Coordinates of C-alpha atoms and ligand atoms in Angstrom, one line a residue:
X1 CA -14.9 -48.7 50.4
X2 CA -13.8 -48.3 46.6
X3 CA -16.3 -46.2 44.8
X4 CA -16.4 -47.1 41.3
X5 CA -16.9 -44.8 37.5
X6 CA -20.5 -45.4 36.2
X7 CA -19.9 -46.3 32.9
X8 CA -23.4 -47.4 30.7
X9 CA -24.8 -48.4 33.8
X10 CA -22.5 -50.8 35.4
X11 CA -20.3 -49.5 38.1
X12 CA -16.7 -50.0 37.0
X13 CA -13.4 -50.3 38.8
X14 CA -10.1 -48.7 37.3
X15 CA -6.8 -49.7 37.0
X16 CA -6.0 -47.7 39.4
X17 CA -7.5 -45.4 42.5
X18 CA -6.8 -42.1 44.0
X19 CA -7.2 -41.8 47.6
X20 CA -9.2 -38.7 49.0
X21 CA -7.3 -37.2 51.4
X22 CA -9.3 -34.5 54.2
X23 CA -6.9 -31.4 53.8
X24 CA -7.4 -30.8 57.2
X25 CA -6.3 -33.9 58.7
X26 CA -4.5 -35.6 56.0
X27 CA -4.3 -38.5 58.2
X28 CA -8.3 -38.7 58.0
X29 CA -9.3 -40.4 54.6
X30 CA -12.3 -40.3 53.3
X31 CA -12.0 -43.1 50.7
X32 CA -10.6 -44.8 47.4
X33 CA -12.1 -43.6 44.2
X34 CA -11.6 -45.6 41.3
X35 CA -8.8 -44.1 38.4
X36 CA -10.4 -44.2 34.9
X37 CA -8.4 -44.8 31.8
X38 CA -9.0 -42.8 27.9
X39 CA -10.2 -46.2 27.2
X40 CA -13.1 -46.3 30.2
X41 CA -13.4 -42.3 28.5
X42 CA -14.0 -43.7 25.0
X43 CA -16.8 -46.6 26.5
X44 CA -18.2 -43.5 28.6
X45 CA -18.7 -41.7 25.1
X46 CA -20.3 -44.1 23.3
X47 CA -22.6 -45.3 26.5
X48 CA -23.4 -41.7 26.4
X49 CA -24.1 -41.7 22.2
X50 CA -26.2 -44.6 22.4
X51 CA -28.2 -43.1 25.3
X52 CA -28.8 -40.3 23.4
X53 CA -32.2 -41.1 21.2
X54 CA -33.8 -42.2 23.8
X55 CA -33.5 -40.0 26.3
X56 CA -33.5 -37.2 23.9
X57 CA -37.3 -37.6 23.4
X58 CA -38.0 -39.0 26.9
X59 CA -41.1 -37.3 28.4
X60 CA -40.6 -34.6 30.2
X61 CA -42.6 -36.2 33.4
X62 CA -40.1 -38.9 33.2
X63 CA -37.3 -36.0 33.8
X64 CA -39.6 -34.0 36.2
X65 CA -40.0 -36.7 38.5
X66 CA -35.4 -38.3 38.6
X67 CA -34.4 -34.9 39.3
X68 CA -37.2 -34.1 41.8
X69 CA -36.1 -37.3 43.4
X70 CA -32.3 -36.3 43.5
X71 CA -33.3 -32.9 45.2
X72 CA -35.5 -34.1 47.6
X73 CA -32.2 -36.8 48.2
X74 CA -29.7 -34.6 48.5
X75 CA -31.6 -32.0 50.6
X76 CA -32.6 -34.9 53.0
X77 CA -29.3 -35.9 53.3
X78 CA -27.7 -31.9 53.3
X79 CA -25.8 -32.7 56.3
X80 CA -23.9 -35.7 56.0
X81 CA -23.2 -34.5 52.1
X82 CA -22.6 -31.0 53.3
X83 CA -20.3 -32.8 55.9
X84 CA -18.5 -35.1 53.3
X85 CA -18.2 -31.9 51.0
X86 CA -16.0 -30.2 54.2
X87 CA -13.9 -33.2 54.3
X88 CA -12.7 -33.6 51.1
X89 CA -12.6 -30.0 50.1
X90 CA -11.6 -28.0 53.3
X91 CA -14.4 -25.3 52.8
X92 CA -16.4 -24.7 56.7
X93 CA -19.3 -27.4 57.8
X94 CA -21.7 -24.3 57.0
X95 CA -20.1 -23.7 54.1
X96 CA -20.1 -27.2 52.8
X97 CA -24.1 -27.3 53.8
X98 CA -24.7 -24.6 52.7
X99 CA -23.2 -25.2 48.8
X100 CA -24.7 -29.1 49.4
X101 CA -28.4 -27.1 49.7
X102 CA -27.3 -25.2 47.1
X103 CA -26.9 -28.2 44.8
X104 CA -30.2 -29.7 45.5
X105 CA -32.0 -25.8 44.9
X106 CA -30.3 -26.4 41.5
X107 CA -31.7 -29.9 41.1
X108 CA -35.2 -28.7 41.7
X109 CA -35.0 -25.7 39.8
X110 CA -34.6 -27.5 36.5
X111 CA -37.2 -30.5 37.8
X112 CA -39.5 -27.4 37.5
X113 CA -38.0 -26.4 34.3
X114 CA -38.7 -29.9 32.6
X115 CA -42.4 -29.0 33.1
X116 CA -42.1 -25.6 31.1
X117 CA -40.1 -26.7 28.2
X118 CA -41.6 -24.2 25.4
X119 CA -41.2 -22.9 22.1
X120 CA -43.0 -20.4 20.0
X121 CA -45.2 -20.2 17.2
X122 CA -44.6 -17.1 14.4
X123 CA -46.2 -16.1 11.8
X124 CA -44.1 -16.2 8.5
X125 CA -43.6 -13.5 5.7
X126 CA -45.1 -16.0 3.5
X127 CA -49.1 -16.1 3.4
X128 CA -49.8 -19.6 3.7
X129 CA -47.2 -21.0 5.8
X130 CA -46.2 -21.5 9.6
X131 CA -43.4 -21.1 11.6
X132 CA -42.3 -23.4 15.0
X133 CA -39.6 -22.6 16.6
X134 CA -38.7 -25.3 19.3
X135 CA -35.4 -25.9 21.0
X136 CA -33.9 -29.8 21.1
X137 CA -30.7 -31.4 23.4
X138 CA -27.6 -30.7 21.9
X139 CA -26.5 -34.3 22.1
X140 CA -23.6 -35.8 24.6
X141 CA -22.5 -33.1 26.9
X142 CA -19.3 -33.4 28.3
X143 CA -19.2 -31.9 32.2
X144 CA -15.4 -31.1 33.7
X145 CA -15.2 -29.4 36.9
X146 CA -12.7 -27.7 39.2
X147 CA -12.4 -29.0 43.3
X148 CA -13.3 -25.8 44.8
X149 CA -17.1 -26.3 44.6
X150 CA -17.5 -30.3 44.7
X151 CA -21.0 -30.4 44.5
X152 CA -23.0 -26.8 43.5
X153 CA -20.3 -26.8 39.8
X154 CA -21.3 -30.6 39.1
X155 CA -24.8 -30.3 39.8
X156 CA -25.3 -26.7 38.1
X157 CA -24.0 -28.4 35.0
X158 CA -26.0 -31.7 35.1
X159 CA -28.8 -30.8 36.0
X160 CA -29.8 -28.5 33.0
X161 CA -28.0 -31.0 30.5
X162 CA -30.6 -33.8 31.6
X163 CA -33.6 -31.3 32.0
X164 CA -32.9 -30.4 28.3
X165 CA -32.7 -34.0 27.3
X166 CA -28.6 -34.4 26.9
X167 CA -26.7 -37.3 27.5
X168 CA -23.5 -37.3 29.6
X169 CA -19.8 -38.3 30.0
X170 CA -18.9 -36.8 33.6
X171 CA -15.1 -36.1 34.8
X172 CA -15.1 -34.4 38.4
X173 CA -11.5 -33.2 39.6
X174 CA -9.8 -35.5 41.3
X175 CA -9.1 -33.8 44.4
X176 CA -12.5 -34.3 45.5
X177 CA -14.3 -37.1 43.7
X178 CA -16.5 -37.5 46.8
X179 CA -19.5 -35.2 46.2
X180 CA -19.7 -36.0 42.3
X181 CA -19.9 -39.8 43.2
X182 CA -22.7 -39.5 45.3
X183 CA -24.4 -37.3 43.2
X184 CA -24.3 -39.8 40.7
X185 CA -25.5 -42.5 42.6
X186 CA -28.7 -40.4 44.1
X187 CA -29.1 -40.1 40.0
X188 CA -29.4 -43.9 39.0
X189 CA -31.3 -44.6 42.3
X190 CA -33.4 -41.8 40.8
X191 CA -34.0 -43.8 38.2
X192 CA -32.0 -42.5 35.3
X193 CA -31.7 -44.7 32.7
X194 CA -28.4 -46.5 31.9
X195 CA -26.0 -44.6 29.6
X196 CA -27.6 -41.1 30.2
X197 CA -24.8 -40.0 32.9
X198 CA -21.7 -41.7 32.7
X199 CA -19.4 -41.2 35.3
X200 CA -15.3 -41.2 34.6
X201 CA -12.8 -40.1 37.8
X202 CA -9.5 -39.8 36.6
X203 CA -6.6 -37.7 35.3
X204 CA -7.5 -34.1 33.4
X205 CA -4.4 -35.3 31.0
X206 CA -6.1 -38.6 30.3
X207 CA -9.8 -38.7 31.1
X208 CA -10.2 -35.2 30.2
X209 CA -8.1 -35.2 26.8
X210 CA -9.9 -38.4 25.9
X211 CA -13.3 -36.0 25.7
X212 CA -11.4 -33.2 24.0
X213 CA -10.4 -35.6 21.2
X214 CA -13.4 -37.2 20.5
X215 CA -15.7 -36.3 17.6
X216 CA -18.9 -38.1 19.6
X217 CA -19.3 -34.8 22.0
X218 CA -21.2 -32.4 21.0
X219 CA -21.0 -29.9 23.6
X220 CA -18.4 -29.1 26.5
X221 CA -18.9 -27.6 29.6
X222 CA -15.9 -26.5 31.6
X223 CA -14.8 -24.7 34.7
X224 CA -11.3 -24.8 36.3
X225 CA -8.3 -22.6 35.1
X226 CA -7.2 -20.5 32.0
X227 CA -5.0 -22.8 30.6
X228 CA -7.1 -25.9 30.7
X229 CA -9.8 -23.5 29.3
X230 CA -7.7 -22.6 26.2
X231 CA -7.3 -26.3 25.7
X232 CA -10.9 -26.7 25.8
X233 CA -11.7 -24.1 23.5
X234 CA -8.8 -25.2 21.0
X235 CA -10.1 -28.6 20.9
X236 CA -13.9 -27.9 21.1
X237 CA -12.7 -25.3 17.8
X238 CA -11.0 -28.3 16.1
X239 CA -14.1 -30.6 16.3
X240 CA -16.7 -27.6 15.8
X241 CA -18.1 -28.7 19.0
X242 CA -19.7 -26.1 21.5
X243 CA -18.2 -25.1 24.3
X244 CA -18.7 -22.9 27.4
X245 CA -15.5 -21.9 30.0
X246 CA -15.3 -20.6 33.2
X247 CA -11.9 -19.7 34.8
X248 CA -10.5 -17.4 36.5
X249 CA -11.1 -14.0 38.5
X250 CA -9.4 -11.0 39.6
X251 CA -12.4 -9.7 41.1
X252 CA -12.0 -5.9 41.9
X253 CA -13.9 -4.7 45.6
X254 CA -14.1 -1.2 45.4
X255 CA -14.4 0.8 48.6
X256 CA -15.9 4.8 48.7
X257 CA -14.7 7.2 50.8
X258 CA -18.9 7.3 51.6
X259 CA -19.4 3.8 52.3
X260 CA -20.6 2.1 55.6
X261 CA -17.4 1.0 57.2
X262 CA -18.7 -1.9 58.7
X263 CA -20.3 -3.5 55.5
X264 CA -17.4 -2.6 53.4
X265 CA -15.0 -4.6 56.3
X266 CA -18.1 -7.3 56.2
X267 CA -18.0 -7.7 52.5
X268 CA -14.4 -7.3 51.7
X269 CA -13.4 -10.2 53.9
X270 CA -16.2 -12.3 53.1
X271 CA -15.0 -11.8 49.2
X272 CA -11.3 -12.2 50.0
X273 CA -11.2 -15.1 52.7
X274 CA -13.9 -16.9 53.4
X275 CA -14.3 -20.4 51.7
X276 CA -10.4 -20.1 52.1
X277 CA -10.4 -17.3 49.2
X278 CA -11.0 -20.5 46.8
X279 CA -13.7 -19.3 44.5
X280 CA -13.6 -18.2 41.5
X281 CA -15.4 -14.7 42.7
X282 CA -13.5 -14.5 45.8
X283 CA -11.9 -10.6 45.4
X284 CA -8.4 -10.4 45.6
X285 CA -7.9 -6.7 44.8
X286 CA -9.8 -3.8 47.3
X287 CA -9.5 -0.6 45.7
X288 CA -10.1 2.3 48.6
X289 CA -10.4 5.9 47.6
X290 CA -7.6 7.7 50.5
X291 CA -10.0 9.7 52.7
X292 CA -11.1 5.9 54.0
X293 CA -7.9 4.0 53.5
X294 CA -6.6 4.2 56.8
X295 CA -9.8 3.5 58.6
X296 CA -10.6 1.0 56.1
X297 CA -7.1 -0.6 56.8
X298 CA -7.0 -0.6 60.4
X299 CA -10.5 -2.1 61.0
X300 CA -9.9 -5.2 58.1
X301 CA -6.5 -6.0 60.7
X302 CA -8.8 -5.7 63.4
X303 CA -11.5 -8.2 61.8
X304 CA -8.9 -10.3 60.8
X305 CA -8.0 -10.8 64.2
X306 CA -10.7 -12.1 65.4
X307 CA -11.1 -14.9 62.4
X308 CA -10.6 -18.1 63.8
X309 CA -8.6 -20.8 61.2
X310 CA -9.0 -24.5 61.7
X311 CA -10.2 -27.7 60.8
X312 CA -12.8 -27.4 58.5
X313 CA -15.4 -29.6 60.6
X314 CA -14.8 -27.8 64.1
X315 CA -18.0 -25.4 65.6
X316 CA -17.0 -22.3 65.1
X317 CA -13.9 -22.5 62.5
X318 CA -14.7 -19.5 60.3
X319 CA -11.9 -20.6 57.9
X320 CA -10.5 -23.9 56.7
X321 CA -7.6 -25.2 55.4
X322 CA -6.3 -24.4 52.0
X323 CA -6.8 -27.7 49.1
X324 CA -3.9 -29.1 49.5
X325 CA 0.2 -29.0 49.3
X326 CA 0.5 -27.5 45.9
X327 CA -1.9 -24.9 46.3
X328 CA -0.6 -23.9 49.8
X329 CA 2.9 -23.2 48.1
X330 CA 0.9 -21.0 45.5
X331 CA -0.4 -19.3 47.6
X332 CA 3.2 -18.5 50.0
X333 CA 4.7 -18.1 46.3
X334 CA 2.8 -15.3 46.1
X335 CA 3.2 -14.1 49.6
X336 CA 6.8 -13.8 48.3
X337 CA 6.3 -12.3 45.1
X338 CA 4.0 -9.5 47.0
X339 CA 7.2 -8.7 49.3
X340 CA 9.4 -8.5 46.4
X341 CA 7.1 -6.5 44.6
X342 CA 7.3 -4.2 47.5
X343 CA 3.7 -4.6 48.7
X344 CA 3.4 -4.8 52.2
X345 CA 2.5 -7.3 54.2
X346 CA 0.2 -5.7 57.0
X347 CA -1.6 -9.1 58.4
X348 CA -1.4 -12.5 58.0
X349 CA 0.3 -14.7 55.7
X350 CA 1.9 -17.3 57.9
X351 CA 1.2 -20.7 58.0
X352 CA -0.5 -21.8 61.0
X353 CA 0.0 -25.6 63.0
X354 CA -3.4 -27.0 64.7
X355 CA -4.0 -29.8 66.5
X356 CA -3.9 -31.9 63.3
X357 CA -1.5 -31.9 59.9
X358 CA -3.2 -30.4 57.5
X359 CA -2.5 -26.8 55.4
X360 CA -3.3 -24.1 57.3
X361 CA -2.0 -20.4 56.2
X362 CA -3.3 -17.3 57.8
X363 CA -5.3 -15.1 55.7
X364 CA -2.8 -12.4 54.1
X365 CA -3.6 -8.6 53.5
X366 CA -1.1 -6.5 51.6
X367 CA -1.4 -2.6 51.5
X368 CA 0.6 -0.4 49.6
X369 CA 0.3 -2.5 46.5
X370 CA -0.4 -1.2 42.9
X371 CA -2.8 -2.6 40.2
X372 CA 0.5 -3.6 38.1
X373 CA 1.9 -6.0 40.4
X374 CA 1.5 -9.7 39.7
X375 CA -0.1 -10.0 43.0
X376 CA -2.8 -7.8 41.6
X377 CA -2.8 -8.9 38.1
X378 CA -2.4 -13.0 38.5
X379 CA -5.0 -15.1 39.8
X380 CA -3.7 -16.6 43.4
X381 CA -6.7 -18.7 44.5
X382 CA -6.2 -18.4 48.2
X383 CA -6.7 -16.4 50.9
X384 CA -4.8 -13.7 49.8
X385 CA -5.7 -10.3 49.2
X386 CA -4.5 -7.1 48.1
X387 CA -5.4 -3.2 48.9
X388 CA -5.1 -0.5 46.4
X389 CA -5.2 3.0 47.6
X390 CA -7.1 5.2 44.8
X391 CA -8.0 9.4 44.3
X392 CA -11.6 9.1 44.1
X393 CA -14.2 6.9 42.2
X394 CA -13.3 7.6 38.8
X395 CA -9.8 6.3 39.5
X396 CA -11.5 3.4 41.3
X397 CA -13.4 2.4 38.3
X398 CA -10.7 2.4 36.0
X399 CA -8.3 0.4 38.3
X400 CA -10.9 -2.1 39.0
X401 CA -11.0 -2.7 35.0
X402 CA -7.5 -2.8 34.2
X403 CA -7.5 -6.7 34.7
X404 CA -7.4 -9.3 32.3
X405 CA -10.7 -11.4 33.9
X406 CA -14.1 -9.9 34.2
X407 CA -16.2 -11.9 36.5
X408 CA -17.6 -10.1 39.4
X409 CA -17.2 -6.7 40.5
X410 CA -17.8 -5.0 43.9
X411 CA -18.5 -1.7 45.4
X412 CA -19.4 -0.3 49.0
X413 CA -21.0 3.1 48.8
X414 CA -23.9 4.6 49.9
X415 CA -24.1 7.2 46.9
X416 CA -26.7 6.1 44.3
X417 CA -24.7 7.7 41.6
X418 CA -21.5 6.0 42.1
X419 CA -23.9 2.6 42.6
X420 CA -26.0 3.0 39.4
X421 CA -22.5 4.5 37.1
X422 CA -20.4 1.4 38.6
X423 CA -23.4 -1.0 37.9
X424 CA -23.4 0.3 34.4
X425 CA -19.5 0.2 33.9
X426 CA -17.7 -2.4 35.6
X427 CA -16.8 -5.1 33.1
X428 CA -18.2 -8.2 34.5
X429 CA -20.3 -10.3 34.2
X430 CA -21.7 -9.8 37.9
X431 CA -21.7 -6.8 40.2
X432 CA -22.3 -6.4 43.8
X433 CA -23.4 -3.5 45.3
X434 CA -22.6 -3.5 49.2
X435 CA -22.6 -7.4 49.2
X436 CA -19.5 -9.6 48.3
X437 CA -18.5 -10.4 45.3
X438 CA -18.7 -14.0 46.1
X439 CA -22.7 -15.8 46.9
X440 CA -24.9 -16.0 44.2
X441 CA -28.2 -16.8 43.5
X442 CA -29.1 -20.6 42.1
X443 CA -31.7 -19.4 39.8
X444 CA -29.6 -16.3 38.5
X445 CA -27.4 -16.2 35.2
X446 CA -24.0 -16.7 36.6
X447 CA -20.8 -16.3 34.2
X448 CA -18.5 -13.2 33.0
X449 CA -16.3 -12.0 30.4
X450 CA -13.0 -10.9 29.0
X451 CA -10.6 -13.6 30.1
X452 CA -13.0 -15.5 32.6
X453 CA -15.4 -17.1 30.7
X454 CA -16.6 -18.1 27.0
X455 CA -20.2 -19.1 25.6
X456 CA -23.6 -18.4 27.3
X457 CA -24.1 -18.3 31.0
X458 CA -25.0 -20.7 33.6
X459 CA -28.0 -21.6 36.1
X460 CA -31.8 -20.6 35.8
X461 CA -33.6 -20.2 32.5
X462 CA -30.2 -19.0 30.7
X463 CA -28.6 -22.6 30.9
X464 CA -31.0 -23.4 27.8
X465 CA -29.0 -21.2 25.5
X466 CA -26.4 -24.0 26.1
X467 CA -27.4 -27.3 26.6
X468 CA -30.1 -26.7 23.4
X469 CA -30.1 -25.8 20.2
X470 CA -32.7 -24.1 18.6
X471 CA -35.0 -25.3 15.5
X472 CA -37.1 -23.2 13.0
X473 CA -39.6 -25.7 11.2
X474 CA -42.0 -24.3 8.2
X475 CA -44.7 -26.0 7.4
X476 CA -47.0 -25.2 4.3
X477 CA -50.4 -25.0 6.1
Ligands
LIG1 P1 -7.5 -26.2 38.8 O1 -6.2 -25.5 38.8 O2 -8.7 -25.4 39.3 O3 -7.5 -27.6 39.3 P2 -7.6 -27.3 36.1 O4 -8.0 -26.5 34.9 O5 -6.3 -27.9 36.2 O6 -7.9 -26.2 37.3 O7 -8.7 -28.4 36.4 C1 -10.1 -28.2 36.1 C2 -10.6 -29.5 35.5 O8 -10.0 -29.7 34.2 C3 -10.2 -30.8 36.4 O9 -11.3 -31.7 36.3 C4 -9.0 -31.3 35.6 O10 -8.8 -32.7 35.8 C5 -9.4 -31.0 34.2 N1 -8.3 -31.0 33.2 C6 -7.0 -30.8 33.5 N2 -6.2 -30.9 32.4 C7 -7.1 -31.3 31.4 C8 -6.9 -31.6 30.0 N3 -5.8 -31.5 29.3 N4 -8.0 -31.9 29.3 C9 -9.2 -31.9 29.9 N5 -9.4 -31.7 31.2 C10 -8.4 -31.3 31.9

């Protein structure tokens, strides 16, 4: 079946179509998705412009009730969307479930939110006159996402920007147009009207430069890597547009001489492999102060061990494949680059056959690496993690700073002083204590700083700050 672009309401076919391959059976595919050109882009944009009045002041019953709809569709339908989500992206069934409930938590999150639009009334300086402060849509939002969550990243980005009464021009990555499609199609079912979303698969060169350029976006929302990021932000600069980013991680796990050994193991491979070490919070770096190192070493190989790597759809696969070819050889690039570095290489890192082709590589621990490596200081993407031997906490700290990115930070410890001074001090945007650095919360502020993001955060009640912009009317009274 060819799915089309939504473009003002009227599914559209391209010139051309990608085929969406399943990364564990690349055999097995899951469908033709329609190519869009920078000329569908431009007809996307002004679908979305003209949508814009309307839906700008659309009551906000009339929202309530579309993205109640979608969430009660996509949460009805979590495991055939949850399965189509492992398929196309590699991540576990109960991964892929679990980010597909996710997605429709999100959706009914910001139904609720509709309800509770506010703003405030202040008294002025002035005797005799009153102050409103109320918060309207920014205008047409433009939504680009990354592959490596095809469904929670679109929907944590729509959803506010219709709750808040944007319009939108919508460009999933084209690894995995699956999940964004059928989002959008639970949407107009939903009853959204035409020209309010506007779907466009295609090419980050073309689609997504086509939304960069044009002066009819008002607001860009972005997640995917730092050099697409910089783009963004250049472009979004040129046009005074606003823009939020989020890219990449070096997310530092820091393990305590005090901590629980078995929920520093738990946490540290959770953070470094699972989901196929393909998020954006997955930790790559675990920092171990050397009275545990050698304990903490030997029972990561041993937990290792018993991680099972297959096809993504399989009971009882713990780990699925990798994307696909280009980031597998990223990720063995690095392997090598670790070696050379003169890290060692104490598990993993091969790649493994299975009964069908698809890009398997066992997850890879190095020890004896330093935080001035590339493996350390680079973001790899994959399941490929590094381990730091440290003094003591202070050393720790400092080590887990020294990176360019500043997402989410982790620590196992059972001291309360070391929890509360490494809450306080790590420079991220998130921190975890005794819980991986990956699996947040759908109604929580989710975003970081220094190189890994730009502009206000994401999800719950702090989305507003981005997909609004905030009025002060004074009336003589
Ligand atoms: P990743 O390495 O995670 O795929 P990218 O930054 O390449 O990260 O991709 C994230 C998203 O940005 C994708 O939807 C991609 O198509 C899009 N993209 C890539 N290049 C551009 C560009 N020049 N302009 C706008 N979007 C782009």
């Amino acid at each position: 079946m060819m799915h089309s672009n939504l473009i003002d309401g009227e599914w559209i076919d391209g010139d051309d179509v990608v085929r969406n391959i399943n990364p564990s059976d690349t055999n097995d595919v899951i469908g033709d998705y329609a190519r869009a050109s920078a000329e569908d882009a431009k007809a996307a944009i002004a679908a979305a412009k003209a949508a814009f009045p309307a839906w700008s002041r659309s009551g906000i019953l009339e929202r309530h009730a579309i993205l109640r709809k979608t969430a009660d569709e996509i949460l009805a339908r979590k495991d055939e969307l949850g399965r189509l989500l492992s398929r196309e992206e590699g991540k576990t069934l109960a991964e892929g479930i679990g980010e597909t409930v996710r997605a429709g938590q999100i959706f009914d999150f910001f139904a609720g939110e509709a309800l509770r639009l506010a703003g405030e009334v202040i008294p002025s300086v002035r005797p005799g006159i009153g102050v409103e402060i109320t918060r309207e849509p920014v205008g047409v939002v433009g939504i680009i996402t990354p592959w490596n969550f095809p469904i929670a990243i679109p929907a944590w980005k729509i959803a506010p920007a219709l709750c808040y009464g944007n319009t939108i021009v919508f460009k999933p990555a084209e690894l995995v147009p699956g999940c964004s499609w059928a989002i959008v199609d639970i949407l107009v079912r939903a009853g959204l009207p035409k020209g309010v979303l506007n779907l466009v698969m295609g090419k980050g060169s073309v689609v997504g430069q086509a939304m960069l350029d044009s002066p009819d976006i008002q607001a860009i929302t972005f997640t995917g890597s730092t050099g697409t990021g910089k783009r963004v932000a250049l472009a979004s600069v040129e046009h005074n547009r606003k823009y939020q980013l989020e890219m990449g991680g070096k997310n530092p796990f820091v393990v305590l001489d005090d901590a629980d050994l078995t929920v520093a193991v738990e946490a540290a491979v959770n953070s470094a492999f699972f989901s196929t070490g393909q998020r954006c919070t997955a930790s790559s770096r675990v920092i171990v102060t050397e009275g545990i190192h050698d304990r903490f070493v030997q029972a990561m190989g041993e937990r290792m061990k018993g991680l099972v790597i297959d096809d993504a759809l399989k009971a009882g696969t713990h780990i699925g494949p990798v994307v696909d070819q280009s980031q597998l050889k990223q990720d063995t690039d690095y392997i090598a680059i670790g070696k050379q570095e003169g890290a060692k290489l104490a598990f993993g890192g091969e790649l493994l056959k299975r009964d069908t082709p698809g890009f398997y590589l066992q997850p890879a621990l190095f020890t004896e690496a330093t935080n001035q490596m590339r493996i350390s200081q680079e973001e790899i993407f994959g399941p490929v993690a590094s381990v730091i031997r440290v003094k003591d906490y202070d050393e720790a700290l400092a080590v887990a700073n020294d990176t360019p990115f500043g997402l989410s930070s982790g620590i196992a410890t059972t001291s309360l002083k070391h929890a509360t001074h490494f809450k306080r001090n790590a420079e991220a945007g998130m921190v975890m204590v005794n819980l991986p650095t990956a699996g947040v919360d759908f109604h929580v502020p989710f975003g970081g700083r220094k190189g890994s993001s730009h502009g206000s955060r994401e999800q719950g009640r702090y989305a507003a700050e981005f997909y609004t912009t905030v009025k002060a009317a004074y009336t003589l009274t």
